[in-house]
Amino acid sequence: MSSFRFDLLLILVFAIHFAPGLSDLVISKLDRRIDLTSQIVRMTLTLKVENTGTDPVSEVSLTFPEHQANNLALLVAVSTKGKGKSRGSATNLPIKIKQPNDSPPSLIWYAASLPKELGKGESLNMDVLVVFTHMLRPFPEKITQAESQLFLFQESAHFTSPYNVKVQSLTVKLPSENVESYTKLENTKFSGSEIKYGPYENLPALSYSPVIIHFPSNTPFAVAKELVREIEISHWGNVQVTEHYNLIHGGAQSTGEFSRLDFQARPHLRGASAFRNLIAMLPPRAHSIYYRDAIGNISTSNIYGDSSKTLLEIEPRYPMFGGWKTSFTIGYGLPLQDYLFQLGGTRFLNITFGSPMNDVLVENLTLKVVLPEGSRDISVSVPFPVKQSQETKFSHLDIAGRPTVVVEKINVVPEHNQYFQVHYKFSNLSLLTEPLMLICGFFSLFVACIIYMHADFTISKSSSSYLAKLQWDEVQGTIQQLQDIINRCLLIHDKLEASLRELSRNGDVQACKAVRKSADGLLKDFSKESKPLLAILQSSPQAAHILPKVEELMFNRHRWKQRGPLLFGHRNLLE
Amino acid sequence: MAQSAKPISSPVPDAWYPSLAVLMLAVGLFITASFFIYEATSSRKNRSLAKELVTGAAASVFLGFGSLFLLLASGVYV
């Protein structure tokens, strides 16, 4: 508190000395709305800036005291031309921190560059949204289970602007209709759940009038101390998002004991400061959603899906009181064609940056985008400043690892949940390396099998059992060859029979004779081939028991051959 | 943007993954069976290395693609 007062003194001293050295912009109307309905404080400024000097102005500066600027998560300024019905298009103004040399260090300046210079006498409407985190201080800092949370909020009723303000007012919206205490200045009104300060007229630049509001709030204060969000792209059709949360209840710390009985019996009286559910808005067509933690799957969750979003409602294993922590993992898959696009030779991924959870403040966000192996020329474009780096992740079927882009940011609010792009180059042929690896794996198994069958691992090459085995192999080979020859003979016989049947059908003797001639030739070849094989069989001792059967087969075949011409002879006689 | 961005999707339609997996694995296993039958019934003299290698290569191609589509169909998007 003492440092706060010192800053105030410094600003007041500075205001007296600094006033003449500024450009001649004047804010003719300023309306401030501060929204305290959640843990993230949002301030909306609607101002009308007029150039009362002679030089054209290209920048409008906004100043915030240091303790506010340190907690500033997002500043967006939009300018519109015209008013009311003739409102022109809104253009986003680029903001940068620009500290003039003679400004005290406890005042931080943000300069919004105008698209077109503001000439003499012209005026411009601006809408500014400022998002602050950690601005609400719990007071008392420790509460029991039965009490509800009270917060302190410190602000200035006069906006510390570097320009003179003609008319300004401040409206503070509270989460409920109760307020413990608030600073009563002139023109203060409290109605419903809003406190209105103003309108104040003709205030000099950098005027400051502190107000302190002490109010109750039981809206969920979910703060993620650390969120690691991993987005893995697979060109086979899936974007897998895995989010690891380390959540803490950022409101007033809970002291004393926790009585589960009281909490379950009267949750509104004993446990008003706790929150049970968290709601996440996932994109539509999200599938395979899971919610688990270090223990295992958490089944207290619900999914309501429609064509524009998938609503995931999760309930941690216990209600979250002040200072309590929980950590869990949420994962879901998204179809590839909604997020990956091709432009010219490069591909780019278009996906949201922040956490899909409603109203969760993330203190440390680490976003990892894992691109498939073989991606080159990777670049990231995020609409706000972040810290980037690259690393490699080894996953399924990887040889060199997948290139990963790591983006880090501090103090991420739901307004940061915008789309960002990751550009890279990838050729579809690199997709084939994955099945190729699997094919090589299977082929190596087959090659190992072949080598095993071909290799001879016996130790002694002259033992009797080894020699007997060799002879057995040889006999087996010979019999197989004989079998082959006999099968071919059978085919010839079938052809002959077919030709005989043809003959009985259409009486074409010539064709039948031709077939018989070729069959005779082939059969002669076969008998020549089988002679050496029979010789091997006769010489080998292993073939002793099978030799008679083979000889019987040969004999039978020979007899059939002799019978064949007799049949033909009959036919010729008939003719 | 000068040209409009075209969405990229998988070269093989998603809905075909399970059927393709079953088909390719069935053909692959069939060819594997014929490979092993050839190994078991042929004798050392008659074995032809070319036939073995060709059968093994064909079987591994089908088994490789079949196992890839099996992984994709079961949700492991490699």
XYZ file of C-alpha atoms in Angstrom:
653
model
C 0.000 0.000 0.000
C 2.801 2.409 0.800
C 4.426 1.988 -2.625
C 1.043 2.640 -4.155
C 0.747 5.945 -2.354
C 4.270 6.919 -3.378
C 3.449 6.341 -7.044
C 0.371 8.491 -6.666
C 2.435 11.307 -5.176
C 4.970 11.045 -7.983
C 2.266 11.150 -10.614
C 0.678 14.204 -9.039
C 4.056 15.946 -8.918
C 4.748 14.945 -12.490
C 1.363 16.150 -13.673
C 2.170 19.652 -12.603
C 5.498 19.773 -14.437
C 4.693 17.762 -17.544
C 1.438 19.338 -18.686
C 2.752 21.992 -21.090
C 5.083 19.695 -23.053
C 2.475 17.506 -24.785
C 0.827 17.586 -28.194
C -2.458 19.388 -28.338
C -4.838 16.480 -28.403
C -7.865 16.770 -26.226
C -10.179 13.955 -25.252
C -13.623 15.442 -25.586
C -15.557 12.458 -24.233
C -14.353 9.437 -22.326
C -16.514 6.610 -21.013
C -14.846 3.887 -19.004
C -16.483 0.610 -18.089
C -14.663 -1.732 -15.765
C -16.031 -5.265 -15.599
C -15.297 -7.004 -12.297
C -17.600 -9.973 -12.867
C -14.737 -12.450 -13.215
C -11.176 -12.877 -12.024
C -9.947 -11.122 -15.167
C -10.614 -7.368 -15.039
C -11.655 -5.925 -18.373
C -11.677 -2.183 -18.960
C -13.394 -0.748 -22.029
C -12.682 2.853 -22.951
C -14.763 4.722 -25.490
C -13.094 8.003 -26.259
C -13.385 10.799 -28.739
C -10.063 12.482 -29.468
C -9.879 15.971 -30.926
C -6.876 17.720 -32.389
C -7.042 21.276 -31.110
C -3.526 22.178 -32.161
C -2.061 23.060 -35.533
C 0.188 20.083 -36.227
C -1.273 16.824 -37.513
C -0.960 13.988 -35.011
C -0.184 10.368 -35.886
C -0.240 8.737 -32.459
C -2.536 8.640 -29.481
C -0.901 7.710 -26.180
C -2.510 5.848 -23.343
C -0.845 5.717 -19.967
C -1.242 3.337 -17.107
C 0.413 3.337 -13.705
C 3.152 0.765 -13.300
C 1.302 -1.577 -10.964
C -1.499 -1.814 -13.536
C 0.830 -2.071 -16.522
C 2.668 -5.024 -14.972
C -0.589 -6.943 -14.902
C -1.693 -5.898 -18.354
C -2.344 -8.953 -20.508
C -3.870 -7.435 -23.622
C -4.433 -3.986 -25.082
C -6.502 -3.630 -28.238
C -7.425 -0.271 -29.745
C -9.910 0.151 -32.565
C -10.707 3.407 -34.313
C -13.916 4.176 -36.184
C -14.837 7.109 -38.342
C -18.250 8.658 -38.022
C -20.750 8.167 -35.272
C -24.014 6.344 -34.728
C -25.678 5.309 -37.961
C -22.849 6.428 -40.221
C -20.243 4.378 -38.386
C -17.395 3.545 -40.684
C -15.240 0.453 -40.664
C -13.209 -0.344 -37.565
C -9.451 -0.594 -37.944
C -7.161 -2.181 -35.406
C -4.421 0.153 -34.340
C -0.914 -1.202 -33.751
C 0.206 -0.545 -30.216
C 3.732 -0.253 -28.946
C 5.236 0.714 -25.678
C 6.813 4.101 -26.146
C 8.292 5.727 -23.099
C 9.089 9.436 -23.517
C 12.424 10.405 -22.026
C 11.043 12.709 -19.390
C 8.360 10.419 -18.035
C 8.607 8.999 -14.544
C 9.277 5.230 -14.458
C 6.053 4.533 -12.624
C 3.972 5.481 -15.637
C 3.962 3.233 -18.701
C 2.981 4.743 -22.056
C 1.303 2.839 -24.892
C 1.169 4.570 -28.271
C -1.541 3.664 -30.773
C -0.492 4.626 -34.305
C -3.305 6.091 -36.353
C -3.767 4.853 -39.946
C -4.275 8.399 -41.180
C -2.905 11.462 -39.503
C -5.402 13.469 -37.527
C -5.391 16.945 -38.980
C -6.179 20.241 -37.290
C -9.661 20.343 -35.871
C -10.469 16.729 -36.742
C -11.778 14.240 -34.256
C -11.573 10.476 -34.005
C -13.540 7.831 -32.097
C -11.545 5.108 -30.422
C -12.586 1.954 -28.581
C -9.934 0.455 -26.371
C -10.113 -2.864 -24.564
C -7.603 -3.448 -21.785
C -7.432 -6.763 -19.986
C -5.747 -6.993 -16.595
C -4.913 -10.093 -14.575
C -4.263 -10.472 -10.836
C -5.878 -7.105 -10.136
C -8.339 -8.306 -7.530
C -6.812 -8.819 -4.101
C -8.643 -11.112 -1.712
C -9.297 -9.272 1.515
C -9.449 -11.147 3.953
C -6.744 -13.306 2.491
C -7.741 -16.480 4.309
C -11.314 -17.630 4.746
C -12.998 -20.697 6.124
C -15.280 -23.033 4.246
C -18.424 -21.187 5.302
C -17.392 -17.679 4.318
C -17.651 -16.074 0.944
C -14.815 -14.266 -0.801
C -14.315 -10.510 -0.636
C -12.006 -8.660 -2.992
C -10.358 -5.260 -3.058
C -10.113 -3.345 -6.285
C -8.115 -0.120 -6.558
C -8.510 2.267 -9.432
C -8.599 5.927 -10.178
C -11.919 7.610 -10.877
C -10.138 9.979 -13.245
C -8.394 8.239 -16.142
C -4.688 9.096 -16.006
C -4.512 10.336 -19.537
C -1.661 12.500 -20.824
C -4.240 14.809 -22.440
C -6.858 17.064 -20.921
C -10.232 15.412 -20.709
C -13.375 17.448 -21.163
C -15.987 14.974 -19.942
C -15.408 11.550 -18.478
C -17.259 8.985 -16.459
C -16.477 5.605 -14.956
C -18.865 2.695 -14.464
C -17.792 -0.309 -12.431
C -19.852 -3.480 -12.875
C -19.838 -5.822 -9.896
C -20.653 -9.538 -10.008
C -23.584 -9.201 -7.614
C -25.752 -6.481 -6.138
C -23.859 -6.400 -2.851
C -20.876 -4.272 -2.063
C -18.993 -4.095 1.216
C -17.683 -0.577 0.824
C -16.644 1.826 -1.888
C -15.036 5.227 -1.967
C -17.661 7.904 -2.197
C -16.515 10.862 -4.260
C -18.704 13.569 -5.686
C -21.138 12.331 -8.346
C -21.091 8.748 -7.152
C -24.110 6.523 -7.640
C -24.627 2.871 -6.766
C -27.624 1.236 -8.437
C -28.242 -2.417 -9.178
C -24.817 -3.956 -9.488
C -23.058 -0.915 -10.932
C -21.189 1.931 -9.302
C -21.050 5.032 -11.445
C -18.452 7.756 -10.899
C -19.012 10.914 -12.865
C -19.453 12.691 -15.094
C -16.370 14.760 -14.320
C -15.668 17.779 -16.425
C -12.563 19.591 -17.537
C -9.949 17.580 -15.789
C -6.285 18.303 -16.463
C -3.943 15.662 -17.868
C -2.700 12.942 -15.527
C -5.192 13.700 -12.824
C -5.675 10.953 -10.324
C -8.397 10.278 -7.815
C -8.079 6.904 -6.093
C -11.121 4.769 -5.363
C -11.161 1.477 -3.521
C -14.024 -0.972 -3.898
C -14.480 -3.883 -1.507
C -17.008 -6.349 -2.850
C -18.004 -10.018 -2.561
C -17.486 -12.344 -5.496
C -17.950 -16.090 -5.766
C -17.306 -16.487 -9.478
C -14.800 -19.293 -10.175
C -11.194 -18.179 -9.901
C -9.582 -20.904 -11.987
C -5.954 -20.107 -12.629
C -3.792 -22.516 -14.598
C -0.310 -22.186 -13.229
C 1.012 -24.108 -16.180
C -0.609 -25.278 -19.363
C 1.267 -27.385 -21.879
C -0.718 -27.669 -25.086
C 0.587 -30.103 -27.676
C -0.817 -30.137 -31.201
C 0.334 -33.096 -33.274
C -0.399 -33.168 -36.990
C -0.646 -36.411 -38.891
C -1.100 -36.148 -42.639
C -3.155 -39.330 -42.558
C -6.099 -37.258 -41.393
C -5.922 -36.186 -37.755
C -4.852 -33.258 -35.588
C -4.405 -34.461 -32.014
C -4.512 -31.848 -29.261
C -3.316 -32.811 -25.775
C -3.524 -30.300 -22.939
C -1.891 -30.740 -19.548
C -3.306 -28.437 -16.899
C -1.949 -27.498 -13.483
C -4.917 -25.706 -12.004
C -5.152 -23.731 -8.776
C -8.005 -21.795 -7.211
C -6.685 -18.235 -7.270
C -9.084 -16.597 -4.839
C -8.908 -16.296 -1.059
C -6.984 -19.147 0.575
C -9.038 -21.683 2.449
C -8.065 -22.294 6.095
C -9.505 -24.548 8.721
C -10.858 -27.978 8.002
C -12.952 -29.095 5.083
C -16.164 -30.845 6.038
C -17.453 -32.924 3.146
C -20.736 -33.460 4.953
C -21.418 -29.747 5.247
C -20.357 -29.180 1.662
C -22.665 -31.813 0.237
C -25.626 -30.953 2.477
C -25.561 -27.168 2.032
C -23.265 -26.280 -0.877
C -24.405 -22.668 -1.057
C -23.762 -21.956 2.621
C -20.701 -24.106 3.173
C -18.671 -23.839 0.030
C -19.900 -20.819 -1.856
C -16.321 -19.911 -2.693
C -15.583 -23.244 -4.339
C -16.153 -24.236 -7.922
C -16.983 -27.714 -9.114
C -17.166 -27.597 -12.921
C -15.086 -26.276 -15.713
C -16.501 -25.799 -19.176
C -14.386 -26.032 -22.303
C -15.540 -25.028 -25.776
C -13.925 -27.448 -28.170
C -14.179 -27.017 -31.931
C -16.939 -28.902 -33.762
C -16.241 -32.444 -34.993
C -13.839 -33.126 -32.144
C -13.605 -36.867 -31.498
C -11.937 -39.292 -29.101
C -12.095 -36.832 -26.214
C -10.495 -38.074 -23.003
C -10.076 -36.589 -19.536
C -7.588 -38.208 -17.215
C -5.017 -37.456 -14.589
C -2.097 -39.240 -12.946
C -4.440 -41.742 -11.248
C -6.389 -42.662 -14.354
C -9.515 -41.775 -16.249
C -11.932 -39.308 -14.638
C -15.468 -40.253 -15.534
C -17.267 -37.131 -14.258
C -17.473 -35.347 -17.554
C -20.109 -34.598 -20.163
C -20.014 -33.724 -23.807
C -22.709 -31.763 -25.616
C -21.897 -31.468 -29.292
C -23.563 -29.638 -32.125
C -22.537 -28.307 -35.507
C -20.784 -25.188 -34.247
C -18.955 -26.400 -31.144
C -18.408 -29.311 -28.826
C -19.041 -28.374 -25.204
C -17.011 -30.376 -22.711
C -18.011 -30.075 -19.074
C -15.528 -31.586 -16.653
C -15.719 -32.032 -12.926
C -12.420 -32.591 -11.066
C -12.269 -35.309 -8.469
C -12.924 -32.815 -5.636
C -14.358 -29.283 -5.446
C -11.775 -26.557 -5.688
C -11.450 -24.294 -2.665
C -9.069 -21.356 -2.349
C -5.454 -22.433 -2.705
C -6.314 -26.029 -3.710
C -4.579 -27.533 -6.712
C -5.471 -30.126 -9.277
C -3.761 -31.338 -12.398
C -5.287 -33.228 -15.299
C -4.946 -33.914 -19.004
C -7.520 -33.364 -21.702
C -7.066 -34.715 -25.191
C -9.130 -34.670 -28.349
C -8.722 -35.283 -32.058
C -9.802 -32.995 -34.853
C -10.276 -33.726 -38.570
C -7.330 -32.555 -40.632
C -9.193 -30.770 -43.407
C -10.583 -28.133 -41.030
C -7.151 -26.933 -39.979
C -4.525 -27.669 -42.624
C -4.474 -25.759 -45.882
C -2.344 -25.570 -48.996
C -1.327 -22.232 -50.451
C 1.036 -22.359 -53.404
C 3.924 -24.592 -52.430
C 3.539 -24.338 -48.660
C 1.097 -25.802 -46.215
C -0.131 -23.998 -43.146
C -1.949 -24.958 -40.003
C -4.633 -22.554 -38.797
C -5.639 -23.260 -35.209
C -6.524 -21.404 -32.001
C -3.767 -20.368 -29.674
C -5.050 -20.410 -26.119
C -6.925 -22.738 -23.856
C -10.483 -23.684 -24.858
C -11.643 -23.436 -21.229
C -14.011 -20.643 -20.363
C -12.566 -17.905 -18.212
C -9.376 -19.628 -17.130
C -6.329 -17.464 -16.686
C -3.156 -19.220 -17.790
C 0.009 -17.985 -16.151
C 2.446 -19.989 -18.251
C 1.328 -21.272 -21.606
C 3.622 -23.551 -23.582
C 2.285 -24.469 -26.988
C 4.046 -27.205 -28.956
C 3.164 -27.845 -32.583
C 4.558 -31.212 -33.682
C 4.889 -31.397 -37.454
C 5.324 -34.683 -39.348
C 8.778 -35.949 -40.169
C 10.115 -34.439 -43.351
C 8.690 -30.929 -42.856
C 11.003 -28.106 -43.877
C 11.068 -24.290 -43.787
C 8.950 -23.942 -40.674
C 7.706 -20.501 -39.620
C 5.100 -19.376 -37.099
C 2.980 -16.223 -37.184
C 1.090 -15.303 -34.018
C -0.925 -12.054 -33.757
C 0.744 -11.025 -30.485
C 4.292 -11.193 -29.135
C 5.443 -14.642 -27.996
C 8.684 -16.498 -27.360
C 9.533 -19.174 -29.971
C 11.980 -22.038 -30.144
C 12.353 -25.400 -31.913
C 12.979 -28.907 -30.724
C 12.514 -32.511 -31.880
C 10.043 -35.098 -30.691
C 10.390 -38.840 -31.271
C 7.100 -40.581 -31.816
C 5.697 -43.580 -33.744
C 7.688 -44.810 -36.742
C 10.256 -42.010 -36.602
C 13.794 -42.087 -37.892
C 15.074 -38.567 -37.299
C 12.294 -37.232 -35.103
C 9.510 -34.759 -35.760
C 10.314 -31.024 -35.834
C 8.449 -29.220 -33.054
C 7.839 -25.503 -32.694
C 7.574 -24.360 -29.066
C 5.736 -21.092 -28.406
C 5.648 -19.678 -24.880
C 3.636 -16.835 -23.408
C 2.920 -15.526 -19.928
C -0.455 -14.294 -18.638
C -2.754 -15.648 -21.303
C -6.390 -14.595 -21.057
C -9.367 -15.914 -23.056
C -9.067 -12.915 -25.385
C -5.808 -14.435 -26.615
C -7.682 -17.412 -28.031
C -7.193 -16.275 -31.613
C -6.105 -18.157 -34.690
C -2.422 -18.408 -35.498
C -0.605 -20.046 -38.416
C 2.340 -22.379 -38.788
C 3.777 -22.528 -42.318
C 5.907 -25.400 -43.605
C 6.762 -27.392 -46.726
C 6.053 -31.082 -47.087
C 5.914 -33.375 -50.082
C 3.398 -36.187 -50.104
C 6.094 -38.695 -51.048
C 7.557 -38.407 -47.558
C 4.332 -39.959 -46.332
C 5.505 -43.237 -47.854
C 8.452 -43.601 -45.496
C 6.151 -44.916 -42.791
C 4.708 -47.907 -44.664
C 8.166 -48.445 -46.153
C 9.591 -48.895 -42.691
C 6.925 -51.429 -41.812
C 7.514 -53.282 -45.098
C 11.247 -53.450 -44.407
C 10.531 -54.801 -40.959
C 8.352 -57.609 -42.269
C 10.776 -58.352 -45.110
C 13.635 -58.749 -42.692
C 11.594 -61.440 -40.932
C 11.128 -63.299 -44.206
C 14.813 -62.960 -45.092
C 15.739 -64.340 -41.699
C 13.463 -67.294 -42.370
C 15.030 -67.899 -45.771
C 18.535 -67.741 -44.331
C 17.570 -70.186 -41.628
C 16.233 -72.661 -44.149
C 19.244 -72.366 -46.417
C 22.003 -72.340 -43.862
C 23.586 -75.501 -42.607
C 24.370 -75.242 -38.926
C 25.473 -78.810 -38.181
C 28.742 -79.010 -36.321
C 30.105 -82.288 -37.604
C 29.798 -82.849 -41.319
C 30.882 -86.465 -41.288
C 28.688 -88.010 -38.611
C 26.438 -90.828 -39.748
C 23.219 -89.084 -38.776
C 24.177 -86.045 -40.853
C 24.983 -88.188 -43.879
C 21.731 -90.085 -43.490
C 19.882 -86.769 -43.398
C 21.589 -85.649 -46.594
C 20.581 -88.824 -48.363
C 17.041 -88.457 -47.104
C 16.908 -84.900 -48.532
C 18.153 -86.153 -51.847
C 15.551 -88.915 -51.984
C 12.839 -86.444 -51.123
C 14.013 -84.131 -53.902
C 14.068 -86.924 -56.448
C 10.593 -88.080 -55.502
C 9.304 -84.572 -55.853
C 10.754 -84.311 -59.313
C 9.212 -87.644 -60.254
C 5.928 -86.438 -58.873
C 6.261 -83.369 -61.053
C 6.847 -85.513 -64.154
C 3.913 -87.772 -63.344
C 1.661 -84.758 -62.892
C 2.645 -83.498 -66.288
C 1.935 -86.965 -67.753
C -1.486 -86.902 -66.191
C -2.138 -83.556 -67.849
C -1.232 -85.026 -71.227
C -3.538 -87.964 -70.605
C -6.355 -85.608 -69.761
C -5.780 -83.783 -73.017
C -5.865 -87.063 -74.895
C -9.135 -88.060 -73.279
C -10.588 -84.696 -74.108
C -9.598 -85.097 -77.730
C -11.208 -88.535 -77.810
C -14.430 -87.067 -76.519
C -14.237 -84.380 -79.184
C -13.791 -87.113 -81.704
C -16.922 -88.895 -80.559
C -18.781 -85.584 -80.834
C -17.714 -84.219 -84.196
C -15.732 -87.024 -85.906
C -12.662 -84.908 -86.579
C -10.007 -87.609 -86.844
C -7.206 -85.355 -88.022
C -7.192 -83.122 -84.929
C -7.308 -86.143 -82.723
C -4.358 -87.649 -84.543
C -2.353 -84.412 -84.145
C -2.976 -84.307 -80.413
C -1.938 -87.918 -80.157
C 1.268 -87.250 -81.998
C 2.304 -84.376 -79.651
C 1.307 -86.430 -76.638
C 3.489 -89.274 -77.798
C 6.474 -86.976 -78.187
C 6.052 -85.483 -74.722
C 5.613 -88.856 -73.109
C 8.861 -90.050 -74.685
C 10.648 -87.009 -73.140
C 9.172 -87.781 -69.782
C 10.349 -91.359 -69.799
C 13.846 -90.143 -70.676
C 13.803 -87.690 -67.761
C 12.574 -90.178 -65.276
C 15.294 -92.697 -66.084
C 18.153 -90.908 -64.220
C 15.865 -90.154 -61.316
C 14.953 -93.790 -61.021
C 18.655 -94.603 -61.120
C 19.318 -92.281 -58.142
C 16.503 -93.885 -56.233
C 17.775 -97.348 -56.914
C 21.294 -96.444 -55.735
C 20.279 -94.742 -52.513
C 19.673 -96.951 -49.463
C 17.083 -94.580 -47.936
C 14.700 -95.088 -50.776
C 14.399 -98.779 -50.139
C 10.822 -98.782 -48.914
C 9.501 -96.293 -51.412
C 11.238 -97.701 -54.481
C 8.775 -100.553 -55.098
C 5.830 -98.152 -55.055
C 7.533 -95.878 -57.564
C 8.351 -98.786 -59.841
C 4.747 -99.904 -59.669
C 3.606 -96.424 -60.682
C 6.014 -96.381 -63.629
C 4.819 -99.795 -64.694
C 1.204 -98.730 -64.516
C 1.913 -95.716 -66.608
C 3.715 -97.809 -69.153
C 0.742 -100.139 -69.377
C -1.655 -97.244 -69.896
C 0.545 -95.997 -72.688
C 0.296 -99.288 -74.417
C -3.448 -99.418 -74.009
C -3.922 -95.971 -75.430
C -3.039 -96.856 -79.028
C -5.363 -99.854 -78.829
C -8.251 -97.516 -78.097
C -7.256 -95.387 -81.019
C -6.933 -98.430 -83.175
C -10.567 -99.332 -82.359
C -11.761 -95.960 -83.432
C -9.922 -96.159 -86.713
C -11.516 -99.479 -87.325
C -14.941 -97.979 -86.711
C -14.272 -95.324 -89.256
C -5.013 -13.744 -50.012
C -4.370 -13.839 -53.741
C -5.299 -17.497 -54.123
C -7.730 -19.243 -51.849
C -6.295 -21.846 -49.518
C -7.368 -25.403 -50.270
C -7.916 -27.745 -47.349
C -5.603 -30.744 -47.239
C -6.866 -34.157 -46.308
C -5.453 -37.649 -46.299
C -4.494 -39.257 -49.660
C -6.705 -42.224 -48.777
C -10.251 -41.434 -47.543
C -10.692 -41.941 -43.824
C -13.692 -44.178 -44.138
C -11.714 -46.779 -46.072
C -9.121 -47.403 -43.378
C -10.712 -50.404 -41.612
C -11.722 -52.165 -44.829
C -8.326 -51.576 -46.407
C -6.612 -52.849 -43.277
C -8.595 -56.094 -43.254
C -8.191 -56.617 -46.992
C -4.448 -56.016 -47.106
C -3.772 -58.064 -44.000
C -5.819 -60.946 -45.359
C -3.935 -60.941 -48.667
C -0.639 -60.542 -46.832
C -1.337 -63.427 -44.504
C -2.427 -65.583 -47.425
C 0.840 -64.972 -49.234
C 2.754 -65.570 -45.982
C 0.996 -68.887 -45.644
C 1.976 -69.864 -49.163
C 5.566 -68.837 -48.414
C 5.742 -71.045 -45.361
C 4.062 -73.943 -47.122
C 6.651 -73.696 -49.877
C 9.417 -73.658 -47.280
C 8.061 -76.662 -45.482
C 7.305 -78.888 -48.471
C 10.212 -78.171 -50.782
C 13.395 -80.140 -50.473
C 16.843 -78.639 -50.413
C 17.491 -79.532 -54.055
C 14.332 -78.060 -55.515
C 14.162 -74.840 -53.575
C 14.390 -71.750 -55.753
C 15.718 -68.624 -54.040
C 14.037 -66.323 -56.532
C 10.601 -67.742 -55.767
C 11.200 -67.432 -52.034
C 12.356 -63.823 -52.253
C 9.515 -62.772 -54.510
C 6.924 -64.387 -52.281
C 8.516 -62.839 -49.199
C 8.632 -59.399 -50.800
C 5.002 -59.535 -51.905
C 3.896 -60.745 -48.492
C 5.850 -58.022 -46.691
C 4.418 -55.279 -48.934
C 0.861 -56.336 -48.190
C 1.543 -56.936 -44.519
C 3.288 -53.563 -44.223
C 0.423 -51.608 -45.746
C -2.107 -53.711 -43.870
C -0.488 -53.020 -40.516
C -0.207 -49.301 -41.359
C -3.920 -49.084 -42.094
C -4.641 -51.150 -38.998
C -2.743 -48.626 -36.879
C -4.601 -45.747 -38.543
C -7.992 -47.395 -38.183
C -7.464 -48.015 -34.474
C -6.702 -44.348 -33.826
C -2.906 -44.314 -33.657
C -2.355 -41.717 -36.335
C 1.292 -42.346 -37.125
